[in-house]
Coordinates of C-alpha atoms in Angstrom, one line a residue:
M1 CA -50.1 165.5 -23.6
S2 CA -52.9 164.1 -25.5
S3 CA -56.5 163.4 -24.5
E4 CA -57.7 160.1 -23.0
C5 CA -59.4 158.8 -26.1
D6 CA -61.5 161.7 -27.5
S7 CA -62.3 165.3 -27.4
A8 CA -63.8 166.6 -24.2
D9 CA -66.4 168.6 -26.2
V10 CA -69.7 167.2 -27.3
P11 CA -70.5 167.3 -31.2
P12 CA -74.2 168.0 -32.0
H13 CA -76.9 165.5 -32.6
A14 CA -79.4 166.6 -35.2
P15 CA -78.7 165.4 -38.8
P16 CA -78.3 168.3 -41.0
A17 CA -77.0 168.9 -44.5
V18 CA -73.6 167.4 -45.1
G19 CA -71.5 170.6 -44.6
E20 CA -73.9 172.5 -42.5
P21 CA -73.0 173.5 -38.8
L22 CA -74.6 171.4 -36.2
E23 CA -76.5 172.3 -33.1
P24 CA -75.4 170.9 -29.7
G25 CA -77.0 167.7 -28.8
P26 CA -77.1 165.0 -26.1
V27 CA -74.3 164.7 -23.6
S28 CA -71.8 162.0 -24.6
S29 CA -69.4 159.8 -22.5
R30 CA -66.7 162.5 -23.1
E31 CA -68.7 165.0 -21.0
S32 CA -70.1 163.0 -18.1
T33 CA -70.5 159.6 -16.7
T34 CA -74.3 160.1 -17.2
G35 CA -73.7 160.6 -20.9
A36 CA -71.7 157.3 -20.9
G37 CA -74.8 155.5 -19.5
W38 CA -73.5 154.7 -16.0
E39 CA -76.5 156.1 -14.2
C40 CA -79.7 155.5 -16.0
V41 CA -82.9 153.4 -16.5
A42 CA -82.6 150.6 -19.0
G43 CA -84.4 151.4 -22.3
G44 CA -87.2 149.4 -24.0
Y45 CA -85.0 147.1 -26.0
R46 CA -86.1 144.1 -23.9
K47 CA -89.7 144.6 -25.1
L48 CA -88.5 143.9 -28.6
M49 CA -87.2 140.5 -27.6
T50 CA -89.1 137.2 -27.2
K51 CA -88.5 134.3 -24.9
R52 CA -86.3 132.8 -27.6
D53 CA -83.8 135.7 -27.0
L54 CA -82.0 134.4 -24.0
P55 CA -78.6 135.9 -23.2
F56 CA -76.0 134.6 -25.5
G57 CA -73.6 132.3 -23.6
W58 CA -70.2 132.3 -25.2
L59 CA -68.6 129.9 -22.7
D60 CA -71.4 127.4 -23.3
P61 CA -69.7 124.4 -24.9
R62 CA -72.1 124.4 -27.9
P63 CA -71.2 127.8 -29.5
L64 CA -67.6 127.2 -28.7
W65 CA -67.8 123.7 -30.6
Q66 CA -69.9 125.3 -33.4
S67 CA -67.0 127.9 -33.9
R68 CA -64.2 125.2 -34.0
N69 CA -63.5 126.0 -37.7
D70 CA -61.6 129.1 -36.8
V71 CA -59.0 127.0 -34.7
L72 CA -58.9 124.3 -37.4
A73 CA -58.3 126.9 -40.1
R74 CA -55.4 128.6 -38.3
R75 CA -53.8 125.4 -37.2
F76 CA -54.5 122.9 -40.1
G77 CA -54.8 125.1 -43.1
D78 CA -57.6 127.5 -44.2
P79 CA -59.8 126.3 -47.1
T80 CA -61.7 129.7 -47.4
N81 CA -60.0 131.0 -50.5
D82 CA -60.8 127.7 -52.4
R83 CA -64.3 127.6 -51.2
R84 CA -65.0 131.4 -52.0
R85 CA -63.7 130.7 -55.5
A86 CA -66.4 127.8 -55.7
W87 CA -69.1 130.2 -54.6
M88 CA -68.0 132.8 -57.1
K89 CA -67.9 130.6 -60.2
G90 CA -70.2 132.2 -62.7
R91 CA -71.2 135.1 -60.4
S92 CA -69.1 137.9 -62.2
D93 CA -70.0 136.8 -65.7
G94 CA -71.2 139.8 -67.6
A95 CA -70.8 142.1 -64.6
P96 CA -67.2 141.7 -63.4
D97 CA -67.2 144.7 -61.1
L98 CA -70.1 143.3 -59.0
V99 CA -71.8 146.7 -58.7
V100 CA -74.9 147.6 -56.6
D101 CA -76.0 151.0 -58.0
Y102 CA -77.2 153.8 -55.9
S103 CA -75.4 156.4 -57.9
S104 CA -78.7 158.4 -58.6
R105 CA -78.8 159.1 -54.8
T106 CA -77.0 162.4 -54.4
P107 CA -76.6 163.6 -51.8
I108 CA -76.7 160.3 -50.1
A109 CA -76.7 158.9 -46.5
F110 CA -76.2 155.3 -45.3
L111 CA -75.6 153.5 -42.0
V112 CA -72.6 151.2 -41.2
M113 CA -72.0 148.9 -38.2
G114 CA -70.2 145.6 -37.5
D115 CA -70.5 142.5 -35.5
T116 CA -74.2 142.5 -34.8
G117 CA -75.7 139.0 -34.6
E118 CA -75.7 137.7 -31.0
G119 CA -79.6 137.9 -30.9
D120 CA -79.6 139.1 -27.2
A121 CA -80.1 142.4 -25.4
S122 CA -76.7 143.7 -26.5
Q123 CA -77.9 143.5 -30.1
Y124 CA -81.4 144.8 -29.5
A125 CA -80.2 147.7 -27.5
V126 CA -78.8 149.1 -30.9
V127 CA -82.1 148.8 -32.6
A128 CA -83.9 152.0 -31.4
P129 CA -80.9 154.4 -31.6
L130 CA -80.1 153.0 -35.2
G131 CA -83.7 153.6 -36.2
S132 CA -83.6 157.1 -34.9
Q133 CA -80.8 158.0 -37.3
S134 CA -82.0 156.1 -40.3
A135 CA -84.2 158.9 -42.0
D136 CA -83.3 159.3 -45.6
T137 CA -80.6 156.7 -45.6
A138 CA -80.3 154.6 -48.8
F139 CA -79.1 151.4 -47.1
L140 CA -77.6 149.8 -44.0
F141 CA -74.2 148.1 -44.4
I142 CA -72.9 145.4 -41.9
C143 CA -69.1 144.9 -41.7
S144 CA -68.4 141.4 -40.5
D145 CA -70.1 138.8 -38.3
V146 CA -73.8 139.1 -39.3
I147 CA -74.6 135.9 -37.2
Y148 CA -73.0 134.5 -34.2
P149 CA -71.7 131.9 -33.3
A150 CA -71.2 130.2 -36.6
G151 CA -73.6 131.3 -39.4
G152 CA -76.3 129.1 -40.5
I153 CA -79.5 129.6 -42.6
L154 CA -81.8 129.1 -39.6
E155 CA -80.1 131.7 -37.4
Y156 CA -81.2 134.6 -39.6
E157 CA -84.8 134.9 -38.3
E158 CA -83.9 135.8 -34.8
K159 CA -80.5 137.5 -35.3
F160 CA -81.0 139.5 -38.5
F161 CA -84.5 139.7 -39.9
R162 CA -86.5 140.3 -36.7
P163 CA -84.1 142.8 -35.0
Y164 CA -84.0 145.0 -38.3
Q165 CA -87.5 144.4 -39.5
A166 CA -88.4 148.1 -38.9
Y167 CA -85.5 149.4 -41.0
D168 CA -87.1 150.6 -44.2
G169 CA -84.3 150.1 -46.6
P170 CA -82.0 147.4 -48.1
I171 CA -79.3 145.8 -46.0
H172 CA -76.0 144.7 -47.4
A173 CA -73.0 143.0 -45.7
V174 CA -69.7 141.3 -46.0
P175 CA -69.3 138.0 -44.1
G176 CA -67.0 138.0 -41.0
N177 CA -65.0 135.1 -39.8
H178 CA -68.1 133.7 -37.8
D179 CA -70.1 133.8 -41.1
W180 CA -67.6 131.5 -42.6
Y181 CA -67.9 128.8 -39.9
D182 CA -70.7 127.2 -42.0
D183 CA -68.6 127.7 -45.2
C184 CA -70.6 131.0 -45.8
T185 CA -73.7 129.0 -46.6
G186 CA -76.2 131.0 -44.5
F187 CA -74.7 134.3 -45.8
M188 CA -74.7 133.3 -49.5
Y189 CA -78.3 131.9 -49.2
W190 CA -79.8 135.0 -47.8
F191 CA -77.7 137.8 -49.1
C192 CA -76.7 136.5 -52.5
G193 CA -79.7 134.2 -53.4
A194 CA -77.5 131.0 -53.6
H195 CA -79.8 128.0 -53.0
R196 CA -77.3 125.3 -53.5
R197 CA -73.9 124.8 -52.1
P198 CA -71.3 124.4 -54.8
R199 CA -69.1 121.4 -55.1
W200 CA -65.8 122.1 -53.2
P201 CA -62.6 121.7 -55.3
H202 CA -60.7 118.5 -54.6
T203 CA -57.2 118.9 -53.5
P204 CA -54.8 116.3 -52.2
L205 CA -54.9 116.5 -48.3
S206 CA -51.8 116.5 -46.1
P207 CA -52.1 114.8 -42.7
A208 CA -53.0 118.2 -41.3
G209 CA -55.6 118.5 -44.0
L210 CA -57.0 115.2 -43.1
V211 CA -57.4 116.2 -39.4
R212 CA -59.2 119.5 -40.5
Q213 CA -61.6 117.5 -42.8
L214 CA -62.4 115.1 -40.1
L215 CA -63.3 117.8 -37.5
W216 CA -64.6 120.5 -39.9
R217 CA -68.1 121.8 -39.2
R218 CA -70.5 121.4 -42.1
A219 CA -73.3 123.8 -42.7
P220 CA -76.4 122.7 -40.8
R221 CA -79.4 121.8 -42.9
G222 CA -82.3 124.3 -43.3
R223 CA -85.9 123.5 -42.2
R224 CA -89.0 124.6 -44.0
R225 CA -91.0 126.2 -41.3
P226 CA -88.2 128.5 -39.8
E227 CA -87.1 129.5 -43.2
K228 CA -90.7 130.4 -44.2
R229 CA -91.0 132.5 -41.0
A230 CA -87.6 134.3 -41.9
R231 CA -88.7 134.8 -45.5
A232 CA -91.9 136.4 -44.4
L233 CA -89.8 139.0 -42.5
R234 CA -87.6 139.5 -45.5
D235 CA -90.1 139.6 -48.3
R236 CA -91.1 143.2 -47.9
P237 CA -90.4 145.6 -50.8
A238 CA -87.6 147.4 -48.9
Q239 CA -85.8 144.2 -47.8
Q240 CA -85.8 142.2 -51.1
A241 CA -82.6 143.6 -52.2
T242 CA -79.8 141.0 -52.9
Q243 CA -76.1 141.5 -53.6
P244 CA -74.1 139.8 -56.4
A245 CA -71.4 138.2 -54.1
P246 CA -69.8 138.2 -50.7
Y247 CA -67.7 141.0 -52.0
L248 CA -69.1 143.9 -54.0
T249 CA -68.9 147.5 -55.2
I250 CA -71.6 150.0 -54.2
D251 CA -71.8 153.1 -56.1
A252 CA -73.4 155.4 -53.5
G253 CA -74.0 158.9 -54.9
Q254 CA -70.7 160.5 -55.6
L255 CA -68.8 157.8 -53.5
R256 CA -67.8 154.3 -54.4
L257 CA -67.8 151.8 -51.7
V258 CA -65.6 148.8 -52.2
A259 CA -66.5 145.9 -49.8
I260 CA -64.1 142.9 -49.4
D261 CA -64.6 139.5 -47.8
T262 CA -61.7 138.7 -45.5
G263 CA -62.8 135.1 -44.6
I264 CA -61.6 133.5 -41.4
T265 CA -58.0 134.7 -41.1
G266 CA -58.1 138.1 -42.8
D267 CA -56.4 137.6 -46.1
I268 CA -58.2 137.6 -49.5
D269 CA -57.9 135.3 -52.5
R270 CA -56.0 136.2 -55.6
E271 CA -59.2 136.6 -57.8
Q272 CA -60.6 139.1 -55.3
G273 CA -57.4 140.8 -55.1
A274 CA -57.4 141.4 -58.9
W275 CA -61.0 142.5 -58.6
L276 CA -60.1 144.9 -55.8
R277 CA -57.4 146.5 -57.9
R278 CA -59.6 146.8 -61.0
V279 CA -62.6 148.3 -59.3
S280 CA -60.4 150.7 -57.3
L281 CA -58.8 152.0 -60.5
S282 CA -61.8 151.9 -62.9
S283 CA -63.6 154.9 -61.2
P284 CA -62.3 158.3 -60.4
K285 CA -64.8 158.6 -57.5
P286 CA -63.6 159.0 -53.9
K287 CA -63.6 155.7 -52.3
I288 CA -64.3 154.0 -48.9
L289 CA -63.1 150.4 -48.2
L290 CA -65.6 148.3 -46.1
T291 CA -63.9 145.2 -44.6
G292 CA -64.4 142.4 -42.2
K293 CA -60.9 143.0 -40.7
P294 CA -59.8 146.5 -39.8
I295 CA -56.4 147.7 -41.2
Y296 CA -55.6 149.8 -38.1
V297 CA -56.7 148.4 -34.8
N298 CA -55.5 148.4 -31.1
G299 CA -52.5 150.6 -32.0
E300 CA -51.4 148.0 -34.7
H301 CA -51.2 148.0 -38.6
H302 CA -52.7 145.0 -40.2
P303 CA -52.4 145.6 -44.0
G304 CA -54.2 142.4 -45.0
G305 CA -52.5 140.0 -47.3
I306 CA -53.5 139.1 -50.9
E307 CA -53.0 135.6 -51.9
D308 CA -50.7 136.3 -55.0
G309 CA -48.7 139.1 -53.2
G310 CA -49.2 142.6 -52.0
T311 CA -51.7 143.8 -49.5
V312 CA -55.1 145.5 -49.3
D313 CA -53.6 148.4 -47.7
D314 CA -51.3 148.9 -50.7
V315 CA -54.4 149.2 -52.8
V316 CA -56.0 151.7 -50.3
T317 CA -53.0 153.9 -50.0
A318 CA -52.2 154.1 -53.9
R319 CA -52.9 157.7 -54.8
E320 CA -54.4 156.8 -58.1
H321 CA -57.2 154.8 -56.4
N322 CA -58.5 157.9 -54.5
Y323 CA -59.4 156.1 -51.2
I324 CA -60.3 158.5 -48.4
A325 CA -61.3 156.1 -45.6
A326 CA -61.4 152.4 -44.7
I327 CA -64.0 151.1 -42.2
G328 CA -63.5 147.5 -40.6
G329 CA -65.4 145.5 -38.1
D330 CA -64.3 142.3 -36.2
I331 CA -63.2 144.2 -33.0
H332 CA -66.1 145.1 -30.9
N333 CA -65.8 148.8 -30.2
Y334 CA -65.1 152.0 -32.1
Q335 CA -61.6 153.3 -32.9
R336 CA -60.5 156.1 -35.1
Y337 CA -57.0 156.5 -36.8
P338 CA -56.4 159.5 -39.2
V339 CA -53.2 158.3 -40.7
E340 CA -50.7 160.6 -42.4
L341 CA -49.2 159.1 -45.5
S342 CA -45.7 159.9 -46.8
D343 CA -47.1 161.9 -49.7
G344 CA -48.9 164.4 -47.3
R345 CA -52.4 162.8 -47.6
T346 CA -54.4 161.7 -44.6
L347 CA -56.5 158.5 -44.7
L348 CA -59.2 157.9 -42.1
Y349 CA -59.2 154.2 -40.8
L350 CA -62.1 153.3 -38.5
V351 CA -63.1 150.3 -36.5
S352 CA -66.9 150.0 -36.2
G353 CA -67.5 146.7 -34.5
G354 CA -69.9 147.8 -31.8
G355 CA -73.2 146.7 -33.5
G356 CA -74.3 144.0 -31.0
A357 CA -71.7 141.6 -29.8
F358 CA -69.7 141.5 -26.5
M359 CA -67.4 144.5 -26.0
H360 CA -63.7 144.3 -26.6
A361 CA -61.6 146.3 -24.1
T362 CA -60.1 149.7 -25.1
H363 CA -58.1 150.1 -21.9
T364 CA -55.5 147.7 -23.3
I365 CA -54.8 150.1 -26.3
P366 CA -51.3 151.8 -25.7
N367 CA -50.5 155.4 -26.1
L368 CA -50.3 155.8 -29.8
D369 CA -47.3 157.9 -29.7
S370 CA -45.4 154.9 -28.2
A371 CA -46.9 152.2 -30.6
A372 CA -44.1 152.9 -33.2
V373 CA -46.6 152.7 -36.2
P374 CA -45.9 155.4 -38.8
G375 CA -48.6 157.9 -39.4
M376 CA -50.5 157.4 -36.1
S377 CA -50.6 159.8 -33.1
E378 CA -52.3 159.8 -29.7
A379 CA -53.6 163.3 -30.3
N380 CA -55.8 162.3 -33.3
F381 CA -56.8 158.8 -31.9
R382 CA -60.4 158.4 -30.6
C383 CA -62.3 155.4 -29.2
Y384 CA -65.5 154.5 -27.6
P385 CA -65.8 153.4 -25.0
L386 CA -63.1 155.6 -23.5
R387 CA -60.3 153.8 -22.0
G388 CA -61.2 154.7 -18.4
D389 CA -64.9 153.5 -19.0
S390 CA -63.5 150.2 -20.4
L391 CA -61.4 149.7 -17.4
S392 CA -64.2 150.6 -15.0
R393 CA -66.6 148.2 -16.8
F394 CA -64.2 145.3 -16.7
S395 CA -63.4 145.8 -13.1
Q396 CA -67.1 145.7 -12.4
L397 CA -67.6 142.5 -14.4
Y398 CA -64.7 140.7 -12.7
A399 CA -65.9 141.8 -9.3
R400 CA -69.2 140.1 -10.1
K401 CA -67.7 136.9 -11.2
F402 CA -66.6 134.0 -8.9
I403 CA -63.0 134.1 -9.9
G404 CA -63.0 137.8 -9.5
R405 CA -64.2 137.7 -6.0
L406 CA -61.6 135.0 -5.2
L407 CA -58.9 137.3 -6.5
G408 CA -60.2 140.3 -4.6
A409 CA -61.4 142.3 -7.7
R410 CA -63.5 145.4 -6.9
F411 CA -65.4 148.1 -8.9
I412 CA -63.2 151.0 -9.9
E413 CA -65.5 154.1 -10.2
P414 CA -65.4 155.5 -13.9
D415 CA -63.6 158.7 -13.2
V416 CA -61.2 157.1 -11.0
A417 CA -60.5 154.5 -13.7
A418 CA -60.0 157.4 -16.2
A419 CA -57.4 159.0 -13.8
I420 CA -55.6 155.7 -13.5
M421 CA -55.4 155.2 -17.2
S422 CA -54.2 158.9 -17.7
Q423 CA -51.3 158.1 -15.2
R424 CA -50.4 154.9 -16.9
L425 CA -50.4 156.2 -20.5
A426 CA -49.3 159.9 -19.8
I427 CA -52.6 161.3 -21.2
I428 CA -55.2 163.7 -20.1
P429 CA -58.4 162.3 -19.0
T430 CA -61.2 163.3 -21.4
R431 CA -63.9 164.1 -18.9
A432 CA -63.2 167.2 -16.9
Q433 CA -64.3 165.8 -13.6
A434 CA -61.8 163.0 -13.9
R435 CA -58.8 165.4 -14.1
D436 CA -58.8 166.3 -10.4
V437 CA -59.7 162.8 -9.0
Q438 CA -57.4 161.5 -6.3
V439 CA -56.6 157.9 -6.9
S440 CA -56.2 155.8 -3.7
D441 CA -53.6 153.1 -3.5
G442 CA -56.3 150.5 -3.2
A443 CA -57.8 151.5 -6.5
R444 CA -54.4 151.6 -8.1
R445 CA -53.6 148.1 -6.9
T446 CA -56.9 146.9 -8.2
A447 CA -56.2 148.2 -11.5
D448 CA -52.8 146.7 -11.5
A449 CA -54.2 143.3 -10.6
L450 CA -57.0 143.7 -13.2
L451 CA -54.5 144.4 -16.0
R452 CA -52.7 141.1 -15.2
L453 CA -55.9 139.0 -15.3
P454 CA -56.8 136.8 -18.4
G455 CA -58.5 138.8 -21.0
S456 CA -56.9 142.3 -20.2
K457 CA -54.4 141.7 -22.8
H458 CA -54.9 141.0 -26.5
G459 CA -53.3 137.6 -26.2
V460 CA -54.4 133.9 -26.3
L461 CA -56.9 134.2 -23.4
H462 CA -58.4 137.7 -24.4
V463 CA -61.2 136.2 -26.6
P464 CA -62.6 133.6 -24.1
F465 CA -62.5 135.9 -21.1
S466 CA -63.8 139.0 -23.0
E467 CA -66.8 136.7 -24.0
W468 CA -67.1 135.4 -20.4
L469 CA -67.4 139.0 -19.2
D470 CA -70.3 139.7 -21.6
W471 CA -73.2 141.6 -20.2
N472 CA -76.7 142.9 -21.2
Q473 CA -77.4 145.9 -19.1
P474 CA -76.4 149.6 -19.4
P475 CA -73.9 151.0 -20.0
M476 CA -73.8 148.9 -23.3
F477 CA -71.1 150.9 -25.1
K478 CA -72.5 149.8 -28.5
S479 CA -72.2 152.0 -31.6
F480 CA -72.9 152.5 -35.3
L481 CA -72.0 155.1 -37.9
R482 CA -74.0 157.3 -40.2
V483 CA -72.3 158.5 -43.4
D484 CA -73.6 161.6 -45.3
A485 CA -72.1 162.6 -48.5
D486 CA -72.4 165.0 -51.4
D487 CA -70.0 165.9 -54.3
R488 CA -67.6 167.8 -52.1
T489 CA -68.0 166.7 -48.5
V490 CA -68.3 163.4 -46.5
R491 CA -69.4 163.4 -42.9
I492 CA -69.0 160.3 -40.7
R493 CA -70.5 160.3 -37.1
C494 CA -70.2 157.6 -34.6
F495 CA -73.4 157.3 -32.5
A496 CA -73.4 155.6 -29.2
A497 CA -76.0 152.9 -28.0
T498 CA -75.9 153.0 -24.3
G499 CA -79.0 151.0 -23.6
C500 CA -80.3 154.0 -21.6
A501 CA -84.1 154.9 -22.0
S502 CA -83.2 158.5 -22.2
Q503 CA -80.7 157.9 -25.1
E504 CA -82.6 155.4 -27.2
L505 CA -84.1 158.0 -29.5
H506 CA -81.6 160.7 -29.1
P507 CA -78.2 158.8 -29.1
P508 CA -75.1 160.8 -28.2
I509 CA -72.5 161.4 -31.0
E510 CA -69.2 160.0 -29.7
D511 CA -67.0 161.2 -32.7
E512 CA -67.5 163.1 -36.0
M513 CA -65.2 163.7 -38.9
L514 CA -65.7 165.7 -42.0
A515 CA -63.8 165.2 -45.4
E516 CA -63.8 168.1 -47.7
Q517 CA -62.4 168.1 -51.4
G518 CA -60.0 170.9 -52.2
D519 CA -59.8 172.7 -55.5
D520 CA -56.9 170.4 -56.5
G521 CA -59.1 167.4 -56.0
T522 CA -57.4 166.3 -52.8
W523 CA -59.5 165.3 -49.8
S524 CA -58.7 166.3 -46.2
W525 CA -60.2 165.3 -42.9
S526 CA -60.9 167.4 -39.9
E527 CA -62.7 166.8 -36.6
T528 CA -65.8 168.9 -36.4
S529 CA -66.1 168.8 -32.6
P530 CA -65.1 172.3 -31.4
G531 CA -62.6 172.9 -28.7
Q532 CA -60.5 169.7 -28.8
T533 CA -58.5 169.0 -25.7
S534 CA -54.8 169.0 -26.3

């Protein structure tokens, strides 16, 4: 049998040289409930907030109405590709590969996280742990959803510039679906220096297109005073970096990062597809894809369509393009899929969407051996939070809500929840103390009822109920990545942001993978945590 979601052993904490062995560090969720943040004093992240930083209310009618373009695009036709083409007009002239150059930084380190911009405690809880691991990093990259709920130039002061004002380096990003709900206007203004929205192409409208045009949310207007405050936060030497476009290439030391803009629905336009194929082939460097939509997530494969045919994953898996990993945001947790390809190579696919928004459940992810997706296995899958912690947290949240009390929901202790998930999925609990737990009939009935409630499955009601169950106290179950690379090795570590005071400056490592280049040029991935449970 496989482990619950991760190795039971704890990888070390201190950031060494890329290939150097690590020393043991803070206890993680895989070793104890304390490491997961279940018993702790909240950290000082609230001191970073102002009175404006009220808890983000997803079921408030205003953010739901502001986010209506998602529903309109999916039901009445998505104009994103045409509007991206309008933004891109003239941007690649003379520099078609859209390169940001950090190639002189070798070895190099950088940070990656996704889905950050709620502007409340769940975002600020990541700030101190992120800063603790930022030493010697060349830049920070945000994969998807910089701003919730719907982009906007004026939202950046409170949800981007102020939270990360202490980070002493440039920040790059690709827009997520929420950043496109204002037609990407705020993103293009702040990241790409676009001060005027282009004229949208005129196309004949069908009846569905007329409905979409009538209801479509336009970008809100800017205002001088808030823009001036935001610019004051931005206009420091380290933060003045801009990027050429919403999709770009970053030459990072001996790595090439290829970052794509997946818009609202997850597909990319034909021009971006041609660019993706070109920049993937034009450099022999090992590559990592950065994307707003993950390719492997929740036990499913989403290859990502390209407008004129083919898929993003076709490009990533082509041997001649030399990709070693793909990292996507959008889903608000951490997931790891080392996928074995038919030619014997292994590509590492990661979900890194725990940067600050409400948490998506992991206890709904099936046993990967039964998912019938080629190349995946439960033994190599990892996630944060662990499935049992996810079930426990959702049980607690439902028990606190009115509808949950009406339905008799009650809190399932974390190790009991881990034992329940191990029985349901035929896996071994990751934490040793959960392996001998006796599950009562009442706890099992509660779990069965919880898994039938709205939001427990990845269906129509999953999103609104996950948002309704948002919280802003430990354990937060947020996360981010640090990548360290030289000419022969790439190390990726997933750090937890629990919200606990004791873990703010010493965040646990929840996962760690090392890629090494062999003498034949082929890269291979291995887990660097010793003593993996099997």
